[in-house]
Short mmCIF file of C-alpha atoms in Angstrom, two decimals:
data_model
loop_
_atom_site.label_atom_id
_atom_site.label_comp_id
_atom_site.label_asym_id
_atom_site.label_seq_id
_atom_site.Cartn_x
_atom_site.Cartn_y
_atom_site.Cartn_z
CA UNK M 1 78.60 41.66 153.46
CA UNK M 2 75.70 42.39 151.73
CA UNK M 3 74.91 40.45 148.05
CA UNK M 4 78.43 39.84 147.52
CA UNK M 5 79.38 43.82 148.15
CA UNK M 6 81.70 44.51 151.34
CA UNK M 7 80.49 47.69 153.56
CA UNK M 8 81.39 49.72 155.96
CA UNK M 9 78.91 51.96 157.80
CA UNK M 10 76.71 51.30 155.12
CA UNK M 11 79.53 52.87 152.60
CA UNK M 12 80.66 50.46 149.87
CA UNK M 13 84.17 49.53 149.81
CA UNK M 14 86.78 49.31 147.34
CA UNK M 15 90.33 48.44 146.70
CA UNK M 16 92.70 51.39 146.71
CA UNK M 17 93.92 50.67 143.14
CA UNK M 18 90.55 49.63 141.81
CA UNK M 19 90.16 51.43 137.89
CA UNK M 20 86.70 52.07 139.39
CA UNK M 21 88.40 54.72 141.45
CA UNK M 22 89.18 57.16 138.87
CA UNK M 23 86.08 56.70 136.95
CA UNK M 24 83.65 57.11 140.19
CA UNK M 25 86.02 60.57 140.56
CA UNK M 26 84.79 61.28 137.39
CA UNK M 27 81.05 61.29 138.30
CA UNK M 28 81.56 62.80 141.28
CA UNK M 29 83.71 65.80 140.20
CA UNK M 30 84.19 66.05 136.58
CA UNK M 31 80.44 65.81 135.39
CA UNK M 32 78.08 68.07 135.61
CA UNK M 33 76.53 66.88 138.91
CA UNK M 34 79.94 67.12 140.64
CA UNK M 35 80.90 70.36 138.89
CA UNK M 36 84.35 70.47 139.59
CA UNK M 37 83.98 70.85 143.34
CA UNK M 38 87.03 71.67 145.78
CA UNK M 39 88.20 69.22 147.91
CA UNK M 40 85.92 68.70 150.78
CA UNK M 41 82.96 69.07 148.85
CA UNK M 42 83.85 66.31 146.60
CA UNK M 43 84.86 64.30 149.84
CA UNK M 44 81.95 64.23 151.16
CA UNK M 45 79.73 63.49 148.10
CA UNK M 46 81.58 60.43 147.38
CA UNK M 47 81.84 59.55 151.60
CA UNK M 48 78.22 59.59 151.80
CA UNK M 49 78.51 56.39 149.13
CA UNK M 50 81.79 55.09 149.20
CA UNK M 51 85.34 54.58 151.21
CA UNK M 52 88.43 53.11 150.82
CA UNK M 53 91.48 53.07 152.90
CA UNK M 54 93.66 56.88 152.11
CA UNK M 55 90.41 58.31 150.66
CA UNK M 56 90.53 61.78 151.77
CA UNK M 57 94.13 61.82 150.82
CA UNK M 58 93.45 60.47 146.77
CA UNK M 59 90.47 62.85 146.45
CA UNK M 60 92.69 65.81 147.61
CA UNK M 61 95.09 64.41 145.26
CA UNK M 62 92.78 64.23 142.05
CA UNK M 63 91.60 67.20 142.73
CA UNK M 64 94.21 69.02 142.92
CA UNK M 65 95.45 67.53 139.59
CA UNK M 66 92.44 68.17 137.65
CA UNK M 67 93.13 70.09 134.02
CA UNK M 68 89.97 71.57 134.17
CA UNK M 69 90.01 73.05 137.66
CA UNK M 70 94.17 74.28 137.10
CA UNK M 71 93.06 76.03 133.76
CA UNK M 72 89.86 77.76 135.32
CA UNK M 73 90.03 78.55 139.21
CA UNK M 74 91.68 81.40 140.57
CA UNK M 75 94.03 80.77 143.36
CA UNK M 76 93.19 81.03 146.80
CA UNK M 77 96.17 81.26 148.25
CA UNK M 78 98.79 84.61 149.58
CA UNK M 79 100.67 85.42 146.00
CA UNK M 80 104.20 84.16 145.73
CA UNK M 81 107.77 86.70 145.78
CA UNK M 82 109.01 88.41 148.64
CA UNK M 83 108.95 91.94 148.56
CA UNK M 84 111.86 93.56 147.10
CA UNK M 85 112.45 96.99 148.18
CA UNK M 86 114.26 99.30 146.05
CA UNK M 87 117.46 100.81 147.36
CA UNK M 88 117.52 104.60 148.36
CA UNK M 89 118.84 106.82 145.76
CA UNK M 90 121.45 109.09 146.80
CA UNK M 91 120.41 112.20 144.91
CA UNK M 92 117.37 113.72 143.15
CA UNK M 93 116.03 113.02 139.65
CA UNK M 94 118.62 110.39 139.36
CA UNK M 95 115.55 107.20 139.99
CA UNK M 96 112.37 107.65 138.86
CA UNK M 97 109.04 105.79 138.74
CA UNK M 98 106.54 106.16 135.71
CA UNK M 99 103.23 105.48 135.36
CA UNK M 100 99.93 106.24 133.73
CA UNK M 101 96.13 107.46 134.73
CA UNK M 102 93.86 106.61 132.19
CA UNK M 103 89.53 106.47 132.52
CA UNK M 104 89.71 110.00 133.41
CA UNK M 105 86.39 112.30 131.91
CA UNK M 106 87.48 113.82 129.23
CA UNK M 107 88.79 117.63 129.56
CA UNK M 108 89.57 119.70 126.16
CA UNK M 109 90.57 115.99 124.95
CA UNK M 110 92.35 114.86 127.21
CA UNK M 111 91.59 111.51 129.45
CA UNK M 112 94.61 110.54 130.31
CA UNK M 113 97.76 111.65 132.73
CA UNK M 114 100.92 110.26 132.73
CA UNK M 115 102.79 110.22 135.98
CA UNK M 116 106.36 110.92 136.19
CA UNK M 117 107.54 110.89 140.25
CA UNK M 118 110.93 111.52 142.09
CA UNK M 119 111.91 108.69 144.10
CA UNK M 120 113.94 110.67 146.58
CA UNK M 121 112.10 113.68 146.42
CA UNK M 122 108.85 112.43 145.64
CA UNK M 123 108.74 115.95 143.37
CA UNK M 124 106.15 114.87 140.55
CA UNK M 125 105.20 116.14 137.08
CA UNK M 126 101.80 115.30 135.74
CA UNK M 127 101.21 115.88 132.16
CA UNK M 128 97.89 115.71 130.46
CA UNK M 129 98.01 113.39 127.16
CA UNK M 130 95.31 112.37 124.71
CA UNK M 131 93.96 108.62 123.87
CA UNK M 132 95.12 106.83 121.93
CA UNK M 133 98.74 107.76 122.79
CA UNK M 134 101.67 106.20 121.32
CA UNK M 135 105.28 105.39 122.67
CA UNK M 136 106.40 107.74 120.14
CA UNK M 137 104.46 110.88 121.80
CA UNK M 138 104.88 109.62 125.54
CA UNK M 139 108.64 109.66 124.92
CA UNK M 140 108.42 112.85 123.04
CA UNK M 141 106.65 113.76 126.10
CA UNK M 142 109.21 112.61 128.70
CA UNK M 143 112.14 114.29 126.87
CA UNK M 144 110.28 117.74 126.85
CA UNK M 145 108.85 117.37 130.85
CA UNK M 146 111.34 116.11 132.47
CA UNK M 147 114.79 115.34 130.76
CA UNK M 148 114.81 119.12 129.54
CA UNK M 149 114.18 120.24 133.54
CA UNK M 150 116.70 117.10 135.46
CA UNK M 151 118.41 115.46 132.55
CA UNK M 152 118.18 111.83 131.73
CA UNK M 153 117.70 109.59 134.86
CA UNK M 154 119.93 106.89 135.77
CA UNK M 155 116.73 103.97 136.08
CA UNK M 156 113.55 104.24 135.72
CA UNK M 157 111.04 101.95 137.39
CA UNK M 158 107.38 101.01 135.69
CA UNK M 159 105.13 98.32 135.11
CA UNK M 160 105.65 96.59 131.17
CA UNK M 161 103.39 98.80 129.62
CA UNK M 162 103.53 98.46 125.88
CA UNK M 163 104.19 102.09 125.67
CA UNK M 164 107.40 101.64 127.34
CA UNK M 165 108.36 98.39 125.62
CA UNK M 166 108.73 99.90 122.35
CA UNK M 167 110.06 103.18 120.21
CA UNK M 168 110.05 104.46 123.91
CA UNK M 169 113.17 102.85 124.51
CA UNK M 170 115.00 104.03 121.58
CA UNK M 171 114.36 107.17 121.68
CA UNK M 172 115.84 107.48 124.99
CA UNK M 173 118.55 105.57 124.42
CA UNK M 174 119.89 107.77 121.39
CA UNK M 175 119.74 110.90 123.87
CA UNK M 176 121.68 108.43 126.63
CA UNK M 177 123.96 107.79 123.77
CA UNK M 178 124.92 110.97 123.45
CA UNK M 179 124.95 111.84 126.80
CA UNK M 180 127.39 109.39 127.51
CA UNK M 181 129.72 110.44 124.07
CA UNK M 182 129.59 113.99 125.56
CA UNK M 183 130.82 113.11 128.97
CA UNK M 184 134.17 113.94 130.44
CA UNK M 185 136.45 111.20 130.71
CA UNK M 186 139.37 111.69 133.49
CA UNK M 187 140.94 108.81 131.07
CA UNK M 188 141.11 110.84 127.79
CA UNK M 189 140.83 114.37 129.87
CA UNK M 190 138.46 115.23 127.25
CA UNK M 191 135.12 113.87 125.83
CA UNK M 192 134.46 110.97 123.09
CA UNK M 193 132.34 113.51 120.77
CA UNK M 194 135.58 116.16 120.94
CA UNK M 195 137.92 113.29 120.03
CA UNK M 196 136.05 112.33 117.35
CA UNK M 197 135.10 114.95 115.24
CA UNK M 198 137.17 117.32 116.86
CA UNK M 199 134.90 119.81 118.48
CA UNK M 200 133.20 119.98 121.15
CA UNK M 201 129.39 118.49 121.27
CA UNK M 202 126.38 120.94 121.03
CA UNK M 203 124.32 121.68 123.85
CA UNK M 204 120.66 120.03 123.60
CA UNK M 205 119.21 122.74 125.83
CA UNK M 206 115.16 124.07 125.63
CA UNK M 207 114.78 127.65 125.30
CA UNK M 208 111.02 127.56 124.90
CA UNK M 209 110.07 127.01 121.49
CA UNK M 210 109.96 123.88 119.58
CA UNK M 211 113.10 124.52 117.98
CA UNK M 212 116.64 125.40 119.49
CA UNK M 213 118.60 128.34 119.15
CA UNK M 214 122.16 126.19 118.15
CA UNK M 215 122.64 125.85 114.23
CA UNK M 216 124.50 123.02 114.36
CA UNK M 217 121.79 121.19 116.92
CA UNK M 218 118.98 121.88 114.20
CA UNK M 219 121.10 121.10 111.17
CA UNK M 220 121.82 117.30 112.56
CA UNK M 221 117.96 116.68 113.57
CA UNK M 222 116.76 118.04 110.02
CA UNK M 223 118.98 115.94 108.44
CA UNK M 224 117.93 112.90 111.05
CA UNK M 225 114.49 113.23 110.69
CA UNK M 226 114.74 113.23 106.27
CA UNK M 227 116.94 110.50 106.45
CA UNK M 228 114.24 108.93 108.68
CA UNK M 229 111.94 110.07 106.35
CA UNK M 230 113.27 108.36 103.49
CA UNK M 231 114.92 105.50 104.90
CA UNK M 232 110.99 104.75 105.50
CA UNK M 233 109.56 105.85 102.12
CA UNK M 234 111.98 103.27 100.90
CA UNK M 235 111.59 100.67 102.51
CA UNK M 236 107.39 100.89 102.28
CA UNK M 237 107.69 101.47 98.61
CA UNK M 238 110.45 98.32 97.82
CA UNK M 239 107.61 96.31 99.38
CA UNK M 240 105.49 96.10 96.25
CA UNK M 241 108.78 96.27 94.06
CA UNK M 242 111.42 93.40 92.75
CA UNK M 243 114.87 94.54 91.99
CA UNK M 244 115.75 93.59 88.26
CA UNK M 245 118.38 94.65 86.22
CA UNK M 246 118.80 94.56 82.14
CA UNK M 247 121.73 94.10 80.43
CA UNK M 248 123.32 96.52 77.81
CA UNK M 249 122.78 95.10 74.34
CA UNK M 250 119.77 93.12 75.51
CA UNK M 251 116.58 93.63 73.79
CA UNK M 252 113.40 94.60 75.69
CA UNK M 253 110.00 96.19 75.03
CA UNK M 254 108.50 99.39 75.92
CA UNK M 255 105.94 99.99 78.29
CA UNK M 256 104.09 102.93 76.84
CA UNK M 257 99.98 104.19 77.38
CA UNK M 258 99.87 107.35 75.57
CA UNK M 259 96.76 109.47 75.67
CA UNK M 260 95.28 111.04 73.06
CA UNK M 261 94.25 114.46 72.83
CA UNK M 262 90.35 115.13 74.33
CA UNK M 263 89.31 117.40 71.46
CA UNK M 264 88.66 113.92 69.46
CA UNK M 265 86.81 110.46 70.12
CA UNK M 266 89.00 108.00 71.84
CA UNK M 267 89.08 104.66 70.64
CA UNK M 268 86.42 102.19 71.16
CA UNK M 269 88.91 99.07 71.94
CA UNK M 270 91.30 101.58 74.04
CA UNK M 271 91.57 98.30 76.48
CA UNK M 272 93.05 96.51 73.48
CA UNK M 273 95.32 98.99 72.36
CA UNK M 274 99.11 98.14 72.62
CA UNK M 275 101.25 98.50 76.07
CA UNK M 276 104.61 97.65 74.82
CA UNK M 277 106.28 98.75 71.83
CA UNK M 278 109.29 97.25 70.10
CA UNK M 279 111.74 95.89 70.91
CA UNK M 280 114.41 97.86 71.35
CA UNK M 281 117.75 97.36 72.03
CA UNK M 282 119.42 98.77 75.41
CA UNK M 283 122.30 101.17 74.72
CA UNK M 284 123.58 102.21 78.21
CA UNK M 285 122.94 101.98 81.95
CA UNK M 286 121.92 105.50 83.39
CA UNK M 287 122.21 105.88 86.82
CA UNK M 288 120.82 102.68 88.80
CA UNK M 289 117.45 102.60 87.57
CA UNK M 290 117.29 103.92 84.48
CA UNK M 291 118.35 102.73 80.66
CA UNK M 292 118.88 104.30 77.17
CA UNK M 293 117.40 102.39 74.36
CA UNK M 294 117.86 102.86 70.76
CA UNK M 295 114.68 104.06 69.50
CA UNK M 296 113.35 104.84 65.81
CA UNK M 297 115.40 107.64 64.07
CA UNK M 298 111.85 109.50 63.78
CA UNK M 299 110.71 109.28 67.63
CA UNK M 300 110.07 112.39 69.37
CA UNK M 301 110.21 111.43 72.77
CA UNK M 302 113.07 111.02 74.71
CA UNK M 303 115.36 107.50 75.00
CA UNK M 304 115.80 107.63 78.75
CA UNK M 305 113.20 104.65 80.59
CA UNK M 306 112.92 103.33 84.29
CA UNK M 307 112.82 100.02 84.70
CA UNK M 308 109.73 99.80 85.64
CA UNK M 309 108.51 100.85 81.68
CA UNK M 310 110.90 97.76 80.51
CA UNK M 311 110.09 94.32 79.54
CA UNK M 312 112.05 91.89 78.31
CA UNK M 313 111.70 90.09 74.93
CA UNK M 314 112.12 86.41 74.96
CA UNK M 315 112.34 84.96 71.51
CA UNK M 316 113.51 86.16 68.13
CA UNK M 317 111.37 89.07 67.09
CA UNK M 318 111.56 89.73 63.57
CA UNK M 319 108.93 92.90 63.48
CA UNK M 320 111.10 96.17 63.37
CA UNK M 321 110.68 97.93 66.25
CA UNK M 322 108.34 101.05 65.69
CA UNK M 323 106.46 103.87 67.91
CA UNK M 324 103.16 105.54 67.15
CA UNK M 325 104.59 108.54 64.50
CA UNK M 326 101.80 111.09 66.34
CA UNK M 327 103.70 110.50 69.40
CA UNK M 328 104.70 113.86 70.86
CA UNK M 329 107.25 114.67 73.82
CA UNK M 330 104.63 114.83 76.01
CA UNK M 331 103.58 111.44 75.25
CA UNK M 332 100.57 112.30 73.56
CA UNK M 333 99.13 110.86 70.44
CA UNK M 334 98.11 114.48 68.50
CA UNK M 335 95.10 112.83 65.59
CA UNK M 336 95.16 115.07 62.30
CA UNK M 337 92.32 113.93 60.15
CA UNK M 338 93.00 112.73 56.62
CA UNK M 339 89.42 112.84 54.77
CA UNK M 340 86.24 112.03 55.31
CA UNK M 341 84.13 108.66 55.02
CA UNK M 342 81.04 109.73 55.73
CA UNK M 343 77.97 111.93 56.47
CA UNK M 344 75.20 111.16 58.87
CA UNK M 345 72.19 112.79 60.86
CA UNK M 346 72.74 111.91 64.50
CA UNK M 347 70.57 112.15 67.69
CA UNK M 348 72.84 115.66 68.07
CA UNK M 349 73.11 116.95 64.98
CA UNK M 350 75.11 116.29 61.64
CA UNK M 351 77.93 114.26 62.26
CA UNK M 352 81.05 113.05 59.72
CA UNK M 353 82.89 110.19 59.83
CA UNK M 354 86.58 110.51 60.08
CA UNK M 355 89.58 108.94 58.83
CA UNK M 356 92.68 109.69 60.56
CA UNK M 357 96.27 110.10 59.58
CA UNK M 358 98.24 106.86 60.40
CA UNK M 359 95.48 104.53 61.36
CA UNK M 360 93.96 102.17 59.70
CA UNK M 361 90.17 102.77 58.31
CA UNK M 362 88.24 100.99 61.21
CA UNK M 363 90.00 103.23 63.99
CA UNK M 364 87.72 106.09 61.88
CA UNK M 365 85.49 107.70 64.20
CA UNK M 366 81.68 109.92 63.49
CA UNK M 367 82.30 113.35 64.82
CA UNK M 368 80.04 116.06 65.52
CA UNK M 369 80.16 118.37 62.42
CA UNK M 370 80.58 121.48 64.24
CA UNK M 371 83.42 120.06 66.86
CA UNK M 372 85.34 119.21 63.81
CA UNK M 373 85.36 122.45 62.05
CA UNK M 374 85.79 124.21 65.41
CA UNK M 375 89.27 121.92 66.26
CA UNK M 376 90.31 121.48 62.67
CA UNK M 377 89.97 125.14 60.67
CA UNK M 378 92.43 123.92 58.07
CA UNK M 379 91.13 120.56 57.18
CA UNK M 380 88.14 122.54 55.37
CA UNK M 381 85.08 120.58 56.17
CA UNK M 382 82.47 121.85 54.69
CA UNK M 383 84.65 121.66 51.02
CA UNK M 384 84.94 117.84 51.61
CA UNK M 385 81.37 117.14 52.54
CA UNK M 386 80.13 118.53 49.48
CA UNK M 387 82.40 116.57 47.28
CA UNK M 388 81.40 113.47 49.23
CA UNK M 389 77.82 114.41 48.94
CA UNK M 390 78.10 115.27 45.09
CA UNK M 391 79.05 111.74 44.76
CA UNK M 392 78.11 108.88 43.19
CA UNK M 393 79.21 106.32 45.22
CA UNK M 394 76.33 105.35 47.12
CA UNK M 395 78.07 101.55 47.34
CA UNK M 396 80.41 103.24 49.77
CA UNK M 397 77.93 105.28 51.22
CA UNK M 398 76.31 102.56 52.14
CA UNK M 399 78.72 100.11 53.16
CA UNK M 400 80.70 102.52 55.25
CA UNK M 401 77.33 103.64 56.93
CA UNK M 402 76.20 100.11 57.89
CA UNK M 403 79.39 99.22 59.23
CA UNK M 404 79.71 102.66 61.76
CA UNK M 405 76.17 102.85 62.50
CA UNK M 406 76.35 99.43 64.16
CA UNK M 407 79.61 100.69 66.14
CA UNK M 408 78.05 103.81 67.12
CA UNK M 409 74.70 102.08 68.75
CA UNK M 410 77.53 100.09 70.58
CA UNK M 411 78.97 103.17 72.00
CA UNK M 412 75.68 104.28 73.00
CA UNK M 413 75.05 100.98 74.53
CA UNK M 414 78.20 101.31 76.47
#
């Protein structure tokens, strides 16, 4: 005894079950001093200090249950599983093993081989590929090497490889499918492809070009591969599309943005302008996408819509439904001008202001003089200047040229 502590060989001693136990554990492993030591190194930090009856056993017990030391240790010890051995196959190409070579040096692109091995034989093929590959092309791959030389194998043995995990799979499978539908069956005396369809199956055999010499072959993979094709065009374009349906007799607006014609000034609120016109009522279903709607006896475009260009009205709408009347076929908005406003000097020359034929007088626009009687022959320019000069409205004059002026500095502006 020494001031109230018991020891032993100058160690102190504690009770078995003390809480002081874990916590001294603690110091002498867990911190950083003890730095998650094994097992005899932690023993004999906290023997040169301590003891307690079982001590070497607890220590290699809290040790070994330690969160920090399962999580980030390797093991030690022999790895766990029995070998396995594979049984013998009985005939060649029927078992193989795949595998692939990759941080090769790059030779005309290629860094990577891909391994395809015999396991009776040990006969090998070893076919170049370039990185990145896909499963797609290391399947395409396989079928070309080695199921066009031995057929399709009965197992095939390689490590989980995502390459193998994926479209690999399924792209063996469908030729296995087939394999297996084109088979001889002592059962039926005949095959599953002949009793379906009543014929017998083509032969998928290569004859050295990327194509094969049997019609029928290359008529089913063309018409695989587009319905492939669109299956996937399909499905990537309904991703940013709803499916919505309108009823016949329902009312619904117009989606329409039609351009004008580039020979003129566009308008200076174009972001303003109208996107939906009517509404108009729906007059038949066409198709699954599509809809007639009764439009204006004077329209010029056709009545035939997708969806997508229909909107529909909520509400009672008591405008009458109406189109631009310069809309053309071709969805353009063709501008005839009606007379002139007024006459300027620009920064390029004389310029006229225009009023055009079914808008109102602040969609009128200054033109260059010489555009104008360049695009418009008939209109007769130069006649309508000079009456507008040889009058005597100068009120107009100059209430139509402070109110354009001001719009055409904006434009400059902008």
């Amino acid at each position: 005894m020494d001031n109230n502590r018991l020891l032993f060989k100058g160690r102190l001693v504690l009770n078995r079950n003390s809480t002081w136990v874990p916590k001294l554990f603690h110091e002498f492993h867990g911190s950083t001093l003890g730095g998650h030591s094994g097992v005899q190194k932690t023993y004999r930090r906290m023997a040169r200090e301590l003891f307690w009856i079982g001590m070497k056993g607890d220590i290699s017990k809290m040790v070994s249950q330690c969160d920090i030391c399962q999580r980030q240790k390797y093991s030690t010890m022999a790895p766990s599983g029995l070998l396995q051995p594979l049984e013998l196959p009985n005939k060649v190409w029927s078992e193989i093993t795949m595998d692939f070579i990759t941080g090769l040096p790059k030779s005309e692109g290629y860094s990577v081989i891909f391994v395809v091995v015999d396991r009776l034989s040990k006969y090998g093929h070893f076919v170049p590929l370039k990185h990145p590959y896909t499963a797609l092309t290391v399947a395409e791959v396989f079928l070309r090497e080695v199921v066009r030389l031995h057929g399709i194998p009965e197992s095939i043995v390689s490590d989980r490889d995502r390459v193998f995990l994926s479209l690999f799979w399924r792209e063996l499978f469908r030729l296995q499918e087939f394999w297996y539908n084109s088979s001889f069956h002592t059962s039926t005396n005949t095959t599953p492809f002949r009793i379906l369809y009543g014929r017998d199956p083509p032969h998928l055999v290569y004859y050295g070009s990327q194509r094969t010499s049997v019609g029928t072959v290359e008529e089913y993979l063309e018409e695989r591969d587009v319905l492939r094709a669109q299956q996937l065009m399909k499905a990537n374009a309904d991703k940013r599309r709803k499916d919505e349906e309108v009823t016949v007799g329902e009312r619904i607006f117009l989606k329409l943005q039609p351009y004008r014609q580039h020979s003129v000034a566009r308008r200076v609120n174009e972001k303003l302008s109208p996107r939906y016109f009517g509404p108009f009522e729906v007059l038949k279903r066409i198709g699954r996408v599509a809809y007639r709607l009764k439009l204006p006896d004077s329209s010029k475009i056709h009545d035939v819509f997708h969806v997508s260009q229909l909107k529909k009205a909520i509400g009672n709408h008591l405008a009458l439904p109406s189109l631009p009347a310069t809309l053309t076929v071709d969805m353009e908005v063709l501008l005839q001008p009606e007379r002139v406003e007024g006459v300027r000097e620009g920064t390029s020359g004389r310029e006229v202001l225009i009023r055009w034929k079914d808008l109102p007088t602040y969609e009128a626009t200054w033109e260059r003089f010489e555009d104008m009687v360049q695009q418009f022959p008939d209109f007769h320019l130069e006649d309508k200047v000079n009456v507008w000069e040889g009058s005597n409205d100068t009120t107009q004059t100059s209430r139509f040229g402070e109110v354009y002026q001001r719009r055409s500095r904006v434009n400059q502006l902008g």
